CSV table of C-alpha atoms in Angstrom, one decimal:
chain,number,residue,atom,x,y,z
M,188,UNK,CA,-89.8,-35.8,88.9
M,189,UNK,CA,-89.2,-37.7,86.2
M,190,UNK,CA,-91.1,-38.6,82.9
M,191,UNK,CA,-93.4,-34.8,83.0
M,192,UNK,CA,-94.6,-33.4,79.3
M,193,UNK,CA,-95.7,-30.2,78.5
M,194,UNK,CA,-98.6,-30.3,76.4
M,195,UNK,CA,-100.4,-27.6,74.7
M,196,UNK,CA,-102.2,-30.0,72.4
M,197,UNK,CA,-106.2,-30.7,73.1
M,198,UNK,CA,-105.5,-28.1,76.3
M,199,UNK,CA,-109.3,-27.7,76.5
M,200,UNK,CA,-109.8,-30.8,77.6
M,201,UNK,CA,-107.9,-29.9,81.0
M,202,UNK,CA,-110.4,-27.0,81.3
M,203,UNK,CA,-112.9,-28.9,84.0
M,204,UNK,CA,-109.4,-30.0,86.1
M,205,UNK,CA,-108.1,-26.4,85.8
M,206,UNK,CA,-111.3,-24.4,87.0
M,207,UNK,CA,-111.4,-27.4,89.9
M,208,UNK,CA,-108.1,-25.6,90.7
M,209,UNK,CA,-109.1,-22.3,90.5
M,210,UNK,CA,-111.5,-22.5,93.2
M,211,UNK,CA,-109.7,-25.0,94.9
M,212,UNK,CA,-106.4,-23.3,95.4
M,213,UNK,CA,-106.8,-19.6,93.7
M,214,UNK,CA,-110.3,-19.2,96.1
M,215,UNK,CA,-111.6,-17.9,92.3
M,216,UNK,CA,-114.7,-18.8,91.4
M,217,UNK,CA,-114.1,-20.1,87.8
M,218,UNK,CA,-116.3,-23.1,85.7
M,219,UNK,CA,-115.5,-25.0,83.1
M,220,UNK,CA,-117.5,-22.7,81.0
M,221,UNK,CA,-116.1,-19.9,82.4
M,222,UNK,CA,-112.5,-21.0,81.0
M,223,UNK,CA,-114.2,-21.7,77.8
M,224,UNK,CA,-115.6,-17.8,77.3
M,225,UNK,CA,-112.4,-16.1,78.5
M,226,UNK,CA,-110.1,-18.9,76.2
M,227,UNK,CA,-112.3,-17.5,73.2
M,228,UNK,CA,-112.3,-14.2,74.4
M,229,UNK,CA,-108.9,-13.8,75.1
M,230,UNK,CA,-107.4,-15.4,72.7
M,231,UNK,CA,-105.3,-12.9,70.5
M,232,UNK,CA,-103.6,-12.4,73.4
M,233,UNK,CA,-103.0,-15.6,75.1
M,234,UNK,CA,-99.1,-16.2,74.9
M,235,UNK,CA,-98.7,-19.6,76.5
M,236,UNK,CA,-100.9,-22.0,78.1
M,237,UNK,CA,-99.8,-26.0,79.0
M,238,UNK,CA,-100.8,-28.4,80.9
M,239,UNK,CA,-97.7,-30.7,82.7
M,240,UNK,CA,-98.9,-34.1,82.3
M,241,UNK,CA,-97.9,-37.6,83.3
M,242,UNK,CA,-97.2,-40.6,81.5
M,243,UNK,CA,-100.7,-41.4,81.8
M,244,UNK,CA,-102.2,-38.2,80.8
M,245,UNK,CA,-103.1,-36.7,84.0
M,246,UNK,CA,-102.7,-33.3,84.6
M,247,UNK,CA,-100.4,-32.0,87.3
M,248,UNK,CA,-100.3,-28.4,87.0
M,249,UNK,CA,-100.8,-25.6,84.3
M,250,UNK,CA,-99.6,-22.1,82.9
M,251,UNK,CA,-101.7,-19.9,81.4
M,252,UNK,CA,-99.8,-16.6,80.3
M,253,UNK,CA,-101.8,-13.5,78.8
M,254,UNK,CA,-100.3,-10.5,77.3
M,255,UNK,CA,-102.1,-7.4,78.6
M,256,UNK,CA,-104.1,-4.9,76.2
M,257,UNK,CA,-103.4,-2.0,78.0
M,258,UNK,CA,-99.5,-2.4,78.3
M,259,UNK,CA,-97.9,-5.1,75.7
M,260,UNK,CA,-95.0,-5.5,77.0
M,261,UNK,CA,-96.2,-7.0,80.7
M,262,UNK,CA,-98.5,-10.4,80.8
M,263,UNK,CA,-100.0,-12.1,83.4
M,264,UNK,CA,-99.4,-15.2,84.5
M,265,UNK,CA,-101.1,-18.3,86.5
M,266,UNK,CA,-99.3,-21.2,87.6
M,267,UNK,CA,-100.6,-24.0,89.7
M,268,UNK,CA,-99.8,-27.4,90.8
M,269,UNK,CA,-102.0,-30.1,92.4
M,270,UNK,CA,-100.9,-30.1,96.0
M,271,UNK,CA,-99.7,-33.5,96.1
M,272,UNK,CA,-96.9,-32.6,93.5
M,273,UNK,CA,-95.6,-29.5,94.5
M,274,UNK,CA,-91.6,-29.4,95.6
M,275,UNK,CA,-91.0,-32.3,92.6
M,276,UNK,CA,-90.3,-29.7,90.1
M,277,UNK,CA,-93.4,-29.5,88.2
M,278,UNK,CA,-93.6,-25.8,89.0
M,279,UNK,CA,-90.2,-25.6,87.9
M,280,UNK,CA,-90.6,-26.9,84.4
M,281,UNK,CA,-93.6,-25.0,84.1
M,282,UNK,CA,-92.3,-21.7,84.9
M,283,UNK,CA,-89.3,-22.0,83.0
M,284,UNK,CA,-90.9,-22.7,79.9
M,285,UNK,CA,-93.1,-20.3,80.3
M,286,UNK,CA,-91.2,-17.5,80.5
M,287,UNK,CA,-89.1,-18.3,77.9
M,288,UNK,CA,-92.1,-17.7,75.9
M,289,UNK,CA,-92.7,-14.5,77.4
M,290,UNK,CA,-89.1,-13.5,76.8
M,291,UNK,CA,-89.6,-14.2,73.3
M,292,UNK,CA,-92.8,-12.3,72.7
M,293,UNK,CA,-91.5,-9.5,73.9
M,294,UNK,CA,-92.6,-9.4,77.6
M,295,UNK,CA,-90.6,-7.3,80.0
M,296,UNK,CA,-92.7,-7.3,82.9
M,297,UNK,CA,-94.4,-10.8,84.2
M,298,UNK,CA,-97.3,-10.2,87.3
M,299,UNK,CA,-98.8,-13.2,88.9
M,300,UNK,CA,-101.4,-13.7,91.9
M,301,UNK,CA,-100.5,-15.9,94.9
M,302,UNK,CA,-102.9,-16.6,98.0
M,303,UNK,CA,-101.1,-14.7,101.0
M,304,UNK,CA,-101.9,-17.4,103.1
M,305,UNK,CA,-100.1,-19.8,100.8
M,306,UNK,CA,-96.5,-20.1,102.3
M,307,UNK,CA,-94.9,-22.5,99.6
M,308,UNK,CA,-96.5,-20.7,96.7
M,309,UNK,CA,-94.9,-16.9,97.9
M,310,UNK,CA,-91.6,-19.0,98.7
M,311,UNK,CA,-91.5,-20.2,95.2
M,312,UNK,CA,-92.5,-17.5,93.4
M,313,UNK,CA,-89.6,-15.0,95.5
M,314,UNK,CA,-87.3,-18.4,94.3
M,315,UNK,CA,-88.3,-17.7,90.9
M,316,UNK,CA,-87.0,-13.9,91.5
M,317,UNK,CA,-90.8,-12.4,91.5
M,318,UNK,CA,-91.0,-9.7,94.1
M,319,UNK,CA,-94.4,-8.3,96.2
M,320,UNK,CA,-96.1,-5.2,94.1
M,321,UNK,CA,-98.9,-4.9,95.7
M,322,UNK,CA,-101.1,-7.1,98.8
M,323,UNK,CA,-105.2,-7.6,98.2
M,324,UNK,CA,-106.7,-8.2,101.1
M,325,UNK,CA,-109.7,-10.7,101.1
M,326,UNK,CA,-113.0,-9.7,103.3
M,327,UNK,CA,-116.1,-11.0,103.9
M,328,UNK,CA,-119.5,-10.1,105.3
M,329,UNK,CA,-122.4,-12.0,107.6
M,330,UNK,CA,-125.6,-10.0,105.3
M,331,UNK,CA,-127.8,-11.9,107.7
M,332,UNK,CA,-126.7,-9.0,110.3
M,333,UNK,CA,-124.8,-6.3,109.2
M,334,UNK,CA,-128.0,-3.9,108.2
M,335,UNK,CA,-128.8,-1.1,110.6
M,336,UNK,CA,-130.8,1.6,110.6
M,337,UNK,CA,-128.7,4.7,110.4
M,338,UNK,CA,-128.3,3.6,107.0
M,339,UNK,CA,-131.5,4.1,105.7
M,340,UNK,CA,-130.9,8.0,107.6
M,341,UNK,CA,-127.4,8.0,105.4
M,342,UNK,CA,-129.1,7.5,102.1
M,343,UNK,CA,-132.3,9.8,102.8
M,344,UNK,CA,-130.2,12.9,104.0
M,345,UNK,CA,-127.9,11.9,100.5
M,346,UNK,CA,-130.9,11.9,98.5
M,347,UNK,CA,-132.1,15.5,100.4
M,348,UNK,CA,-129.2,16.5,99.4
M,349,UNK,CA,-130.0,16.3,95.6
M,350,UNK,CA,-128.8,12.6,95.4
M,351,UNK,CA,-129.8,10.1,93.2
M,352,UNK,CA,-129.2,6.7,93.5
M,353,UNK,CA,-130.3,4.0,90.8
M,354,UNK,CA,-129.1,1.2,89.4
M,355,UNK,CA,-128.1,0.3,85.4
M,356,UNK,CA,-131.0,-2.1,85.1
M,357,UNK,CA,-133.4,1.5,85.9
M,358,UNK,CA,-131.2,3.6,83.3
M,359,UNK,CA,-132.1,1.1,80.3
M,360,UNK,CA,-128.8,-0.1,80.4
M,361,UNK,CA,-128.3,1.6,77.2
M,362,UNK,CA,-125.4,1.9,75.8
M,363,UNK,CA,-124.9,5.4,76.6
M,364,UNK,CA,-125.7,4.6,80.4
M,365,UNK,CA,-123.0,1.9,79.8
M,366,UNK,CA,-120.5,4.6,78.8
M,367,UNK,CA,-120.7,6.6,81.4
M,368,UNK,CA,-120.2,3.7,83.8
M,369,UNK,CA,-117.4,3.1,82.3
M,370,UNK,CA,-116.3,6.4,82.3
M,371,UNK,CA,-117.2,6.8,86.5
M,372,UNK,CA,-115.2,3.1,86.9
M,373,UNK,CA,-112.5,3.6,85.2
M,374,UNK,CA,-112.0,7.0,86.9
M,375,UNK,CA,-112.5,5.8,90.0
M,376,UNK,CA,-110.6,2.9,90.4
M,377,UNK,CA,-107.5,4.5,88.2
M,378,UNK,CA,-108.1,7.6,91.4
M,379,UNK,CA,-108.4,4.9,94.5
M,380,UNK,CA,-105.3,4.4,97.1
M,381,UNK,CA,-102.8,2.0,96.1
M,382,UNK,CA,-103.7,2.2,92.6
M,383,UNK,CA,-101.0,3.8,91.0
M,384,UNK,CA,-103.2,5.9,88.0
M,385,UNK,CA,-103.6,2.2,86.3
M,386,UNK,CA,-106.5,1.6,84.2
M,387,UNK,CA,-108.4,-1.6,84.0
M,388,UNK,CA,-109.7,-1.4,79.9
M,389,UNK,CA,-108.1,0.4,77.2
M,390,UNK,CA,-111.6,1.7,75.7
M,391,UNK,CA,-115.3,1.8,76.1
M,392,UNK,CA,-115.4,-1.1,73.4
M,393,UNK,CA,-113.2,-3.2,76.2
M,394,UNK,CA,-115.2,-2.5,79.0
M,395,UNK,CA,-118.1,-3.3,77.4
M,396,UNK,CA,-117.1,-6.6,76.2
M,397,UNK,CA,-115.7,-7.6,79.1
M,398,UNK,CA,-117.8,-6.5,81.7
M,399,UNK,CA,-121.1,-5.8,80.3
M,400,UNK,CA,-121.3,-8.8,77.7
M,401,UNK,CA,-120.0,-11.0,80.6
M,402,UNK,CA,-122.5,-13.6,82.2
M,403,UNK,CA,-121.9,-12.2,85.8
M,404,UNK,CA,-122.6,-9.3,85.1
M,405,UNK,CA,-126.4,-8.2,86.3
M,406,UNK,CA,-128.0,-4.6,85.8
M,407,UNK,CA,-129.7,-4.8,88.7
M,408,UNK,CA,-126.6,-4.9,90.7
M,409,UNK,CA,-124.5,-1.8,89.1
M,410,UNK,CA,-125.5,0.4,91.8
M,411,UNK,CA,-124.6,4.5,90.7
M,412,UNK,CA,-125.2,7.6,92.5
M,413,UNK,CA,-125.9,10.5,90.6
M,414,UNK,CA,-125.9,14.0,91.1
M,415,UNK,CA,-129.2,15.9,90.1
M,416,UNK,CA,-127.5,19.6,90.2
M,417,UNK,CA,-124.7,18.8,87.3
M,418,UNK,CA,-125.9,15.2,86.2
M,419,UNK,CA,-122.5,14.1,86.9
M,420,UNK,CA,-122.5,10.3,88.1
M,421,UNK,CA,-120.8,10.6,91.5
M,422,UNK,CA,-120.5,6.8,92.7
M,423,UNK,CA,-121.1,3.1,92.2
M,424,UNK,CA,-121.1,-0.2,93.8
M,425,UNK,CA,-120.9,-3.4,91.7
M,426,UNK,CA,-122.1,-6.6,92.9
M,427,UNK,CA,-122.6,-10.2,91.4
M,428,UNK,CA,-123.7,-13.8,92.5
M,429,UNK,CA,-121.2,-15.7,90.6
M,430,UNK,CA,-122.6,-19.5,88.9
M,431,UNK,CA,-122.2,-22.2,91.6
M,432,UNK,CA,-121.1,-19.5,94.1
M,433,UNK,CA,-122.7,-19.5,97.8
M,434,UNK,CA,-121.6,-16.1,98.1
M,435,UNK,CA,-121.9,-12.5,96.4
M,436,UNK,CA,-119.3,-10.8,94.9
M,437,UNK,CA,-118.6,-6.9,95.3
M,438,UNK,CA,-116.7,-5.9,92.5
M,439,UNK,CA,-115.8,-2.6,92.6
M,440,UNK,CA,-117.2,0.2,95.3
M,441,UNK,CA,-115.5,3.8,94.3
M,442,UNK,CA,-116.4,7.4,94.3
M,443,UNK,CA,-115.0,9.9,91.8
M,444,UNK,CA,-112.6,12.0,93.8
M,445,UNK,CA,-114.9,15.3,94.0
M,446,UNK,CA,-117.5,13.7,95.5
M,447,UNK,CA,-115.6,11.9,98.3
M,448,UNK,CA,-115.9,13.2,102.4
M,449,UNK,CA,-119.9,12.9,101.6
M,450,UNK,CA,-120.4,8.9,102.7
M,451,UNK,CA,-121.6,8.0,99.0
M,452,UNK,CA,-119.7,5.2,99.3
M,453,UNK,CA,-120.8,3.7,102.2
M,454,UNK,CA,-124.6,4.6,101.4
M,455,UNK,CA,-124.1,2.9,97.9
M,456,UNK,CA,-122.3,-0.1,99.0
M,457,UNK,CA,-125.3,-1.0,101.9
M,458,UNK,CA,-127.9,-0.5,98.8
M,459,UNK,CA,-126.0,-3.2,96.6
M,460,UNK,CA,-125.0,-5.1,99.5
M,461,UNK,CA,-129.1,-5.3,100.6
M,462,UNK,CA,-129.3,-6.5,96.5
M,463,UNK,CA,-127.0,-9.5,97.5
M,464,UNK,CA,-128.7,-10.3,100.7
M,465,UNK,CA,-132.3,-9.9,99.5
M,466,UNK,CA,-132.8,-10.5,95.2
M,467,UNK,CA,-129.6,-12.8,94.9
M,468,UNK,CA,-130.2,-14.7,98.0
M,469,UNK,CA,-126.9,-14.1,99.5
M,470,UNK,CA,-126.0,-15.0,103.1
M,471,UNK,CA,-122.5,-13.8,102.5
M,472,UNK,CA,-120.4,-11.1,100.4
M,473,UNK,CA,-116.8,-11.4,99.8
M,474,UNK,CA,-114.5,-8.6,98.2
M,475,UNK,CA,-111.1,-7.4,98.0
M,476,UNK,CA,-109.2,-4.5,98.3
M,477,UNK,CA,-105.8,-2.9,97.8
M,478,UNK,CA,-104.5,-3.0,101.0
M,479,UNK,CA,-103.1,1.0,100.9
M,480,UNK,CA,-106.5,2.0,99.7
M,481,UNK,CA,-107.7,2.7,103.8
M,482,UNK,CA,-110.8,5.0,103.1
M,483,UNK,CA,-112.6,1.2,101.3
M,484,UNK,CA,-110.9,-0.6,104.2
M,485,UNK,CA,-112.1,2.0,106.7
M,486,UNK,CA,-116.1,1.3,104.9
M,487,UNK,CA,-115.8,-2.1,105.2
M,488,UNK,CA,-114.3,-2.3,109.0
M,489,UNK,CA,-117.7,0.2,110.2
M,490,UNK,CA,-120.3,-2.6,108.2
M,491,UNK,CA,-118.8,-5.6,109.8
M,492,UNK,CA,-116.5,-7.2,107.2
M,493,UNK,CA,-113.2,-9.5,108.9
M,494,UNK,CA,-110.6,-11.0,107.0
M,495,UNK,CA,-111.1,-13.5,104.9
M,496,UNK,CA,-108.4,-15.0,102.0
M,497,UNK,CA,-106.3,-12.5,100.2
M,498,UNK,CA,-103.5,-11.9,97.7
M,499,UNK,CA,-100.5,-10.6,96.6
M,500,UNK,CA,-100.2,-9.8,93.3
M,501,UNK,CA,-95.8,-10.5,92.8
M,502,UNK,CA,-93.8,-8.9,89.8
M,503,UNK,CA,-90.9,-9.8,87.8
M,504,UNK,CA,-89.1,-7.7,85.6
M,505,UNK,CA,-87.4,-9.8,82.4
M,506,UNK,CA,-85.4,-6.7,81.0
């Protein structure tokens, strides 16, 4: 296609177009304002991020690239191009560029998301010599009828058992209840199947600012199990409602490893999945999950979750 400019000038005035695009084609439920924070937030460490444009101005795709604090030399990329101009070479010119960029700040390892239901988009990343690392699988819950009640017999023999379950919002969501969240997720997830020891924040200081500072994030919703005999906090289940969003969104659902065989996960997922359903006025929750990490999938499959849009998060290595 002839006559496309990359533009990296005024790119925040492409921010409503792009979060449009989010939701449209990454099923991600970004605003305007969303882009906005995280473009503040992020960035030190925002590599490269243009818009291809038309003569006219309009917007036809984007790149946003974003070195990653816990690994400098891999970033993460997002490219997408309004449907109407995909196979014209926008995505092309787009990627090119970009990884040029990446090459020259030092960026050996490129990761970027692709729907798995999205056929051209996995054909040109592969074309583009990106290869699968990993496949999150999308799933989604009716909360109008999943509740039953052997889970209120779950959660009382737990709680017998010298179980605890509460919720940040109950714990003062101090900042040393904040720590030890962190602590219990970043343990958890860095221990669940599939994840290959990675850690999601490179400090307390990074977890706080980008979870608990964050606008989706509610105290209410931080479900934790804790256990009353060593104090240790055993497991948690995050959910949210995100702005503009007709459905709730569990975050994260894990169990340190030495509590797991004892259905705390289950039993804590049900009590933030009843917050969705009956304080955030949810009629559906939506999640994702590593797709090697079977005891989650195994959770989700006895509450009544199916299938819904998923991912595959696709490497490439730049030497």
């Amino acid at each position: 296609m002839d006559n496309i400019s990359l533009q990296d000038q005024n790119i925040e005035l492409h921010f409503a177009e792009m979060a449009r695009l989010f939701i449209d084609v990454m099923d991600e439920g970004s605003s305007e304002k969303d882009l906005q924070e995280e473009y503040a937030r992020e960035r030190d460490i925002i590599l490269h991020l243009k818009a291809a444009e038309d003569p006219s101005g309009k917007m036809l795709g984007f790149t946003w690239v974003t070195r990653s604090r816990l690994t400098p030399a891999k970033a993460y990329l997002y490219l997408i191009v309004l449907p109407g101009f995909r196979r014209l070479g926008v995505g092309s010119l787009l990627f090119r560029d970009a990884e040029k960029t990446a090459r020259a700040a030092g960026i050996h390892t490129l990761e970027a998301p692709v729907l798995d239901d999205c056929l051209d988009g996995l054909a040109f990343a592969r074309a583009m010599g990106f290869a699968e690392k990993y496949h999150q699988l999308g799933m989604r819950l009716d909360l109008t009828n999943f509740d039953k009640p052997a889970y209120n017999a779950l959660i009382d023999r737990l709680k017998a058992a010298g179980f605890v379950f509460t919720n940040m919002e109950a714990l003062g969501n101090t900042e040393e209840a904040q720590r030890t969240l962190y602590v219990l997720n970043d343990t958890a997830s860095s221990q669940t199947m599939g994840a290959s020891g990675e850690h999601s924040w490179n400090s307390f200081e990074d977890f706080q600012n980008r979870v608990c500072g964050a606008d989706w994030y509610i105290p209410a919703g931080q479900m934790v199990v804790i256990d009353s005999a060593s104090g240790d906090w055993a497991a948690m289940s995050a959910i949210t409602r995100f702005k503009g969003a007709d459905y709730a969104y569990n975050l994260f659902t894990g169990v340190d490893e030495r509590y797991r065989g004892k259905r705390l996960g289950t039993a804590v997922k049900v009590l933030a999945l009843r917050f969705a359903r009956d304080v955030l006025g949810a009629r559906e929750a939506r999640t994702h999950h590593n797709a090697a990490n079977e005891p989650m999938l195994a959770i989700d499959h006895l509450l009544g979750y199916t299938l819904g849009h998923g991912n595959y998060t696709l490497q490439k290595l730049l030497g």
